[in-house]
mmCIF file of C-alpha atoms in Angstrom:
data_model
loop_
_atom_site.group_PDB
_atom_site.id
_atom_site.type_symbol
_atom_site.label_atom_id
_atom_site.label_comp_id
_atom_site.label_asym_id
_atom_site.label_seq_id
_atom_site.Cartn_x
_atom_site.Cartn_y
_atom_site.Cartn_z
ATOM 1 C CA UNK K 166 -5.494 10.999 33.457
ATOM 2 C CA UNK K 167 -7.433 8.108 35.142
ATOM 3 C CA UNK K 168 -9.998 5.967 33.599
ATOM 4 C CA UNK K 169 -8.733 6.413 30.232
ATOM 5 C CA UNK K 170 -10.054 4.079 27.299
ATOM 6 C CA UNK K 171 -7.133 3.303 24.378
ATOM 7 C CA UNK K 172 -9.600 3.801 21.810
ATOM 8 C CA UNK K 173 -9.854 7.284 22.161
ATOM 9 C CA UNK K 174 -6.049 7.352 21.793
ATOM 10 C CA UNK K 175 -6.552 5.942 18.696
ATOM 11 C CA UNK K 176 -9.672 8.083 17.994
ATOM 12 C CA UNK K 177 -7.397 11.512 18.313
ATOM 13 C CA UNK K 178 -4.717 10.167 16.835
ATOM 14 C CA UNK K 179 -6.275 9.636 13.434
ATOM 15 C CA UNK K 180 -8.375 12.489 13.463
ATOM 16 C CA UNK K 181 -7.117 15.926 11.317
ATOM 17 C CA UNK K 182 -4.332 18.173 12.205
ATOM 18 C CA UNK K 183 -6.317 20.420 13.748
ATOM 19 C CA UNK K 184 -8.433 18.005 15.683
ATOM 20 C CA UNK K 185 -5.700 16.683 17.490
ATOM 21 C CA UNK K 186 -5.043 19.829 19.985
ATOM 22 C CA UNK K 187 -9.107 20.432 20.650
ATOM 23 C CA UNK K 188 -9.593 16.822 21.427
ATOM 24 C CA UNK K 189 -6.597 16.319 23.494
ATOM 25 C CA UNK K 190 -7.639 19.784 25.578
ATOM 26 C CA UNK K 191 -10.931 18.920 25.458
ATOM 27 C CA UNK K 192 -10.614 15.929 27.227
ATOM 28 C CA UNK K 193 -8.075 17.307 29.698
ATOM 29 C CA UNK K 194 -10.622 19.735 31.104
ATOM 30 C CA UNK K 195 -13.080 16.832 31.542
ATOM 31 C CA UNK K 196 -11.078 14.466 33.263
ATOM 32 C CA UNK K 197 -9.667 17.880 35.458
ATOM 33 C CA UNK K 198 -13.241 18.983 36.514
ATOM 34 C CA UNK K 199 -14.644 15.196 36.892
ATOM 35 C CA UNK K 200 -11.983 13.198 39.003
ATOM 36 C CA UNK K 201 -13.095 9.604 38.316
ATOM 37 C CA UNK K 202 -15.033 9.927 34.897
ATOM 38 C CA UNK K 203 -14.547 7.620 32.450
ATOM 39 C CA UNK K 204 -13.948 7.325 28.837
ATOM 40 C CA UNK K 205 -15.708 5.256 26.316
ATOM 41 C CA UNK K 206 -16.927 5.138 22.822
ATOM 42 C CA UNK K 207 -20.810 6.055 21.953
ATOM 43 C CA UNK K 208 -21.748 5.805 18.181
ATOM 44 C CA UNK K 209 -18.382 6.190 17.031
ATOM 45 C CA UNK K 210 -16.952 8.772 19.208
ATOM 46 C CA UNK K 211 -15.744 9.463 22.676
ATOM 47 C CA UNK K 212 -18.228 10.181 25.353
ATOM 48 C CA UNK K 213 -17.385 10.358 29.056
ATOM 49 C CA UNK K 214 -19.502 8.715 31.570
ATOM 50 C CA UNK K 215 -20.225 9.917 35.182
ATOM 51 C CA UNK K 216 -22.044 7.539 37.621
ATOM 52 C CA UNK K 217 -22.067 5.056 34.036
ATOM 53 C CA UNK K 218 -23.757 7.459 32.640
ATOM 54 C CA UNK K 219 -23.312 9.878 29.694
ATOM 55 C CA UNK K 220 -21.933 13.553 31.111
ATOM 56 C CA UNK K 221 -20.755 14.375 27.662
ATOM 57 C CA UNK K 222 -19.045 13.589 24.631
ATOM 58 C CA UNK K 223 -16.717 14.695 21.614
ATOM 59 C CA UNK K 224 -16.098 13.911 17.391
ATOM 60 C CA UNK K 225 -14.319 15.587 14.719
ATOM 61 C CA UNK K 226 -15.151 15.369 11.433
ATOM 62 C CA UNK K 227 -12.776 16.925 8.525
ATOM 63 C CA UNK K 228 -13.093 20.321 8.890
ATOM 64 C CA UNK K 229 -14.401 20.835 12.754
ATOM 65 C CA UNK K 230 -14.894 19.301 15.879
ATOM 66 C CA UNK K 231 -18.098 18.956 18.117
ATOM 67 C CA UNK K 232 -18.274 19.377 22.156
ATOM 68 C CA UNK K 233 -22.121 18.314 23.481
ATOM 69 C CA UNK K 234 -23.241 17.527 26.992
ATOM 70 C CA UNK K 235 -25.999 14.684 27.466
ATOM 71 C CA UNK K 236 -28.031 16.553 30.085
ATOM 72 C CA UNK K 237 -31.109 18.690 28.679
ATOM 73 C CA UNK K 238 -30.636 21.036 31.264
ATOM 74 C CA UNK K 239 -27.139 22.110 30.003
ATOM 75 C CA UNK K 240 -28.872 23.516 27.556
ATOM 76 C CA UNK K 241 -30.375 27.053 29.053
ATOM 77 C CA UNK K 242 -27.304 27.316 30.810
ATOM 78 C CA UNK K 243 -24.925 27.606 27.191
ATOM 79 C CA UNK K 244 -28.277 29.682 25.921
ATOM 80 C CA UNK K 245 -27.612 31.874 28.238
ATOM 81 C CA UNK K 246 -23.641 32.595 27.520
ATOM 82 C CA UNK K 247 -24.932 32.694 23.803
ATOM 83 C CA UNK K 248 -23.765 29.255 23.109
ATOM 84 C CA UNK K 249 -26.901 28.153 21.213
ATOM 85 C CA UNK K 250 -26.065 26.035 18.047
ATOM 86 C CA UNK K 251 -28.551 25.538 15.631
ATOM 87 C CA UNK K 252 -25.173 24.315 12.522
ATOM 88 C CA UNK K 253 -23.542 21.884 13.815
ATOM 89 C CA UNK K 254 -24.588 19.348 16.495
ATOM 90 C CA UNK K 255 -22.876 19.076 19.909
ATOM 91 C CA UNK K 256 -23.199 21.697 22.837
ATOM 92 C CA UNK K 257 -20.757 23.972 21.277
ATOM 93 C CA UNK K 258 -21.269 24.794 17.171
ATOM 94 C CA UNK K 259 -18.292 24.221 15.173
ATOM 95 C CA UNK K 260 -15.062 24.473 16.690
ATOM 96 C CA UNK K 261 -12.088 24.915 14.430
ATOM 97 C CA UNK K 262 -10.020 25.783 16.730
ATOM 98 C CA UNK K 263 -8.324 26.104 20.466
ATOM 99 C CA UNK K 264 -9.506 30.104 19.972
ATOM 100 C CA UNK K 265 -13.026 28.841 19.576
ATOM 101 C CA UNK K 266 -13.889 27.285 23.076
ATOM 102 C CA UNK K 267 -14.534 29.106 25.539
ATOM 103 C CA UNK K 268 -12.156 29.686 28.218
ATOM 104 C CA UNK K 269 -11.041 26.771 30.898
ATOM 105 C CA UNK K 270 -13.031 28.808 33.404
ATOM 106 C CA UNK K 271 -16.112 28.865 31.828
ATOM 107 C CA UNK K 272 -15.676 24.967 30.192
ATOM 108 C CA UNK K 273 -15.434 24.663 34.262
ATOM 109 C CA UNK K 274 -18.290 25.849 35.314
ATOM 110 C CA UNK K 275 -20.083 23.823 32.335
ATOM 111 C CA UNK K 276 -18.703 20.749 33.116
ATOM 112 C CA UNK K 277 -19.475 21.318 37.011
ATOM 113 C CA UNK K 278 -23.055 22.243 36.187
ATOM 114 C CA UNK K 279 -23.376 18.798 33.952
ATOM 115 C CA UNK K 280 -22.146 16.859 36.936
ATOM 116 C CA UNK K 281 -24.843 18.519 39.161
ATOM 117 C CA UNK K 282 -27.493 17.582 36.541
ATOM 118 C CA UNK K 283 -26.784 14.650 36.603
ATOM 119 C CA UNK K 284 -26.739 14.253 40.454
ATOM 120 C CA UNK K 285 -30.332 15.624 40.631
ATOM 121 C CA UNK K 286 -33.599 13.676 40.030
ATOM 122 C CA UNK K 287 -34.066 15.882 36.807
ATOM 123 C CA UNK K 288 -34.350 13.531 33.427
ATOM 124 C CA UNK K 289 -31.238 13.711 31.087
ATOM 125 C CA UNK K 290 -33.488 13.566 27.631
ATOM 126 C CA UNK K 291 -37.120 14.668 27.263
ATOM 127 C CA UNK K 292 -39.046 11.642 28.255
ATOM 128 C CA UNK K 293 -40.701 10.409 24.896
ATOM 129 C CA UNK K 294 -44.733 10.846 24.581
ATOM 130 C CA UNK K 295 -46.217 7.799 23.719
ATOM 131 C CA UNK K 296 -48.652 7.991 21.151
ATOM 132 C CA UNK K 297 -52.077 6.792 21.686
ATOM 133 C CA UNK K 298 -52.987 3.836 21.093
ATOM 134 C CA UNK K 299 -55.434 3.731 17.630
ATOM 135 C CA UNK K 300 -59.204 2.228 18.662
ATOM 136 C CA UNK K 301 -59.749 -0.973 17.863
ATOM 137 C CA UNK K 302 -61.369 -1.938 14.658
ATOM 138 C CA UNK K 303 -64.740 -3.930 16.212
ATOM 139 C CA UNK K 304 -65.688 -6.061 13.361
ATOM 140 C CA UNK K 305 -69.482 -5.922 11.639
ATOM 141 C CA UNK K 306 -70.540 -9.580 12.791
ATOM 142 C CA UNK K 307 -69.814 -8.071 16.395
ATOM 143 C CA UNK K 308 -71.581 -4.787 16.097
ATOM 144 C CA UNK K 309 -74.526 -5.967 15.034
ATOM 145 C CA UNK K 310 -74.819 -7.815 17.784
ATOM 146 C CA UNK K 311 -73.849 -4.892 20.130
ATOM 147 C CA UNK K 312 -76.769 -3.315 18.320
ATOM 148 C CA UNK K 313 -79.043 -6.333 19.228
ATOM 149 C CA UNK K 314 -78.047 -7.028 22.738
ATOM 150 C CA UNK K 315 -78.239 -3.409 24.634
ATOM 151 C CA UNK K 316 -76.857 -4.524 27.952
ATOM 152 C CA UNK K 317 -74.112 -6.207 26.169
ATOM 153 C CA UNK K 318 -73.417 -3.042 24.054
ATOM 154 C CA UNK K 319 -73.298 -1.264 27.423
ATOM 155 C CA UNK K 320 -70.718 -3.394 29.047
ATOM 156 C CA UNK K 321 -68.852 -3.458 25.714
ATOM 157 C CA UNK K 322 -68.768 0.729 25.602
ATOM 158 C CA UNK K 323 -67.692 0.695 29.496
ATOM 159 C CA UNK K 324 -64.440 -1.687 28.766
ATOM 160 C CA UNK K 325 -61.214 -0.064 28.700
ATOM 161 C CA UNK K 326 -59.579 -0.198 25.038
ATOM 162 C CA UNK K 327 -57.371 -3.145 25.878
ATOM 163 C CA UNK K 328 -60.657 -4.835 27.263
ATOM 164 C CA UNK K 329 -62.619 -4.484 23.740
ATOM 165 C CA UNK K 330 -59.488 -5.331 22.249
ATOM 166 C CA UNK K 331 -59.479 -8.937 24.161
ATOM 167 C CA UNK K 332 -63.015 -9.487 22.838
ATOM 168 C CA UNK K 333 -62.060 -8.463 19.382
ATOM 169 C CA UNK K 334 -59.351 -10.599 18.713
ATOM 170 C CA UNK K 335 -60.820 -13.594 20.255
ATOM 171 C CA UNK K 336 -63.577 -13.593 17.784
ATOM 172 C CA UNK K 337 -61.763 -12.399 14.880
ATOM 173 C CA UNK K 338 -58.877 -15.015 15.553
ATOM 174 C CA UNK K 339 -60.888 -17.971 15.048
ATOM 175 C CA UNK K 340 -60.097 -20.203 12.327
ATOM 176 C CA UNK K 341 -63.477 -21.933 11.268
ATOM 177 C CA UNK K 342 -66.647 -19.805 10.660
ATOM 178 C CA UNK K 343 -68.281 -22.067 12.982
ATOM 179 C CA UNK K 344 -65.809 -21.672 15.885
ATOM 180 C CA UNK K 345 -66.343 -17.631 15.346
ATOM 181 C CA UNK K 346 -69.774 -17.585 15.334
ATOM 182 C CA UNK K 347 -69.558 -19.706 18.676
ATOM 183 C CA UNK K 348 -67.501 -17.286 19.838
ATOM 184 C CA UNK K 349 -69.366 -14.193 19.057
ATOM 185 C CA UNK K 350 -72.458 -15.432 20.791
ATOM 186 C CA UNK K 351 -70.404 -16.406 24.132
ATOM 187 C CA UNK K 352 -69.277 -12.813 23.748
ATOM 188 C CA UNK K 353 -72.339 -11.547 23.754
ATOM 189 C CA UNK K 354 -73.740 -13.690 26.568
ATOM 190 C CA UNK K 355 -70.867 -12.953 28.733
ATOM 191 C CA UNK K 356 -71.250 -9.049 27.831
ATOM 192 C CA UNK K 357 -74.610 -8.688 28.928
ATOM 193 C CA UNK K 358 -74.034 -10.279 32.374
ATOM 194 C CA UNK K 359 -71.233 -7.515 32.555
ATOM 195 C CA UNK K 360 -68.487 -10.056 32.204
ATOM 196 C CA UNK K 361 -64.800 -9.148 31.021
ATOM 197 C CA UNK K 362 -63.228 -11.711 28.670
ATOM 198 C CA UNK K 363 -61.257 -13.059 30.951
ATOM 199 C CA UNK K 364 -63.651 -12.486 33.935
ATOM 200 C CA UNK K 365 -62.977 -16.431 35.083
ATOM 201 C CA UNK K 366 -59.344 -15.471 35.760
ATOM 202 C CA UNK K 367 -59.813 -12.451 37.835
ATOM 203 C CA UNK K 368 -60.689 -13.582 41.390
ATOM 204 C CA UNK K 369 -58.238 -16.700 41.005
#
């Protein structure tokens, strides 16, 4: 085997009895079906990169070991050979022993279709949904004066939230009563001409 790192010698080596055998097979068939991968550790454990990413990885723990592949679009493939996990993590479920992978063909044809994934524009992980962003808190001193001024209160409802943040915490930043009330009242001038807060930079 090519590519190999000595830490995952010394991973198998002082894992269980019984661990030894699954790892040591487990990582033949990956280095067999992916000429060129390459070994490393990834929280603790071995993983296998392909183009420097993560194609898949292995642990064992004291009474089983763990197989997973990175890609999220391994995972209706294994569904579909009834390979769904939901008691253990990893791609696999618990495996105790050789008798519990599946055969070298099928491992494969897994391993084949995780190297395709991977190859294709398709994301690895779900992409994570941002959570939007909370309004921003305008403070009293301000809405009155929204209240006051209409055309300023219309330019202030027709800024984007990061806009009516930058008028926000310019006024509430200010130090000295004095310098916020100067503040607020430039705000409000510069509102009702339809101005952004930082309207002089924009054409520079």
């Amino acid at each position: 085997m090519k590519n190999t790192d000595p830490r995952i010698d010394v991973y198998i080596a002082r894992a269980a009895a019984f661990a030894k055998p699954i790892l040591r097979h487990l990582r033949k068939l990956v280095h067999d079906g992916v000429p060129g991968v390459e070994e490393t550790l990834k929280w603790r454990s071995p993983s296998f990169l392909y183009g420097g990413k993560i194609l898949c990885g292995m642990a064992a723990f004291h009474e089983h070991c763990v197989f997973g592949f990175w890609h999220q679009g391994m995972e209706p493939v294994l569904e579909a050979d009834g390979k769904k996990s939901d008691d253990a993590m990893g791609s696999l479920g618990r495996i105790t022993s050789l008798d519990g992978l599946p055969s070298d063909r099928a491992m494969a044809r897994y391993i084949r279709k995780a190297v395709d994934l991977q190859d294709s524009d398709a994301p690895a992980r779900p992409r994570p949904k941002r959570a939007p962003a909370a309004p921003t808190a305008v403070p009293e001193d301000l809405k009155a004066g929204l209240r006051k001024n209409g055309a300023a209160g219309t330019t202030f409802e027709k800024l984007s939230p990061s806009g009516r943040k930058e008028y926000v915490e310019w006024i509430t930043e200010a130090e000295r009563d004095e310098t916020r009330q100067k503040r607020l009242s430039t705000a409000l001038e510069w509102l009702a001409e339809g101005k952004s807060r930082n309207w002089k930079y924009e054409n520079c």
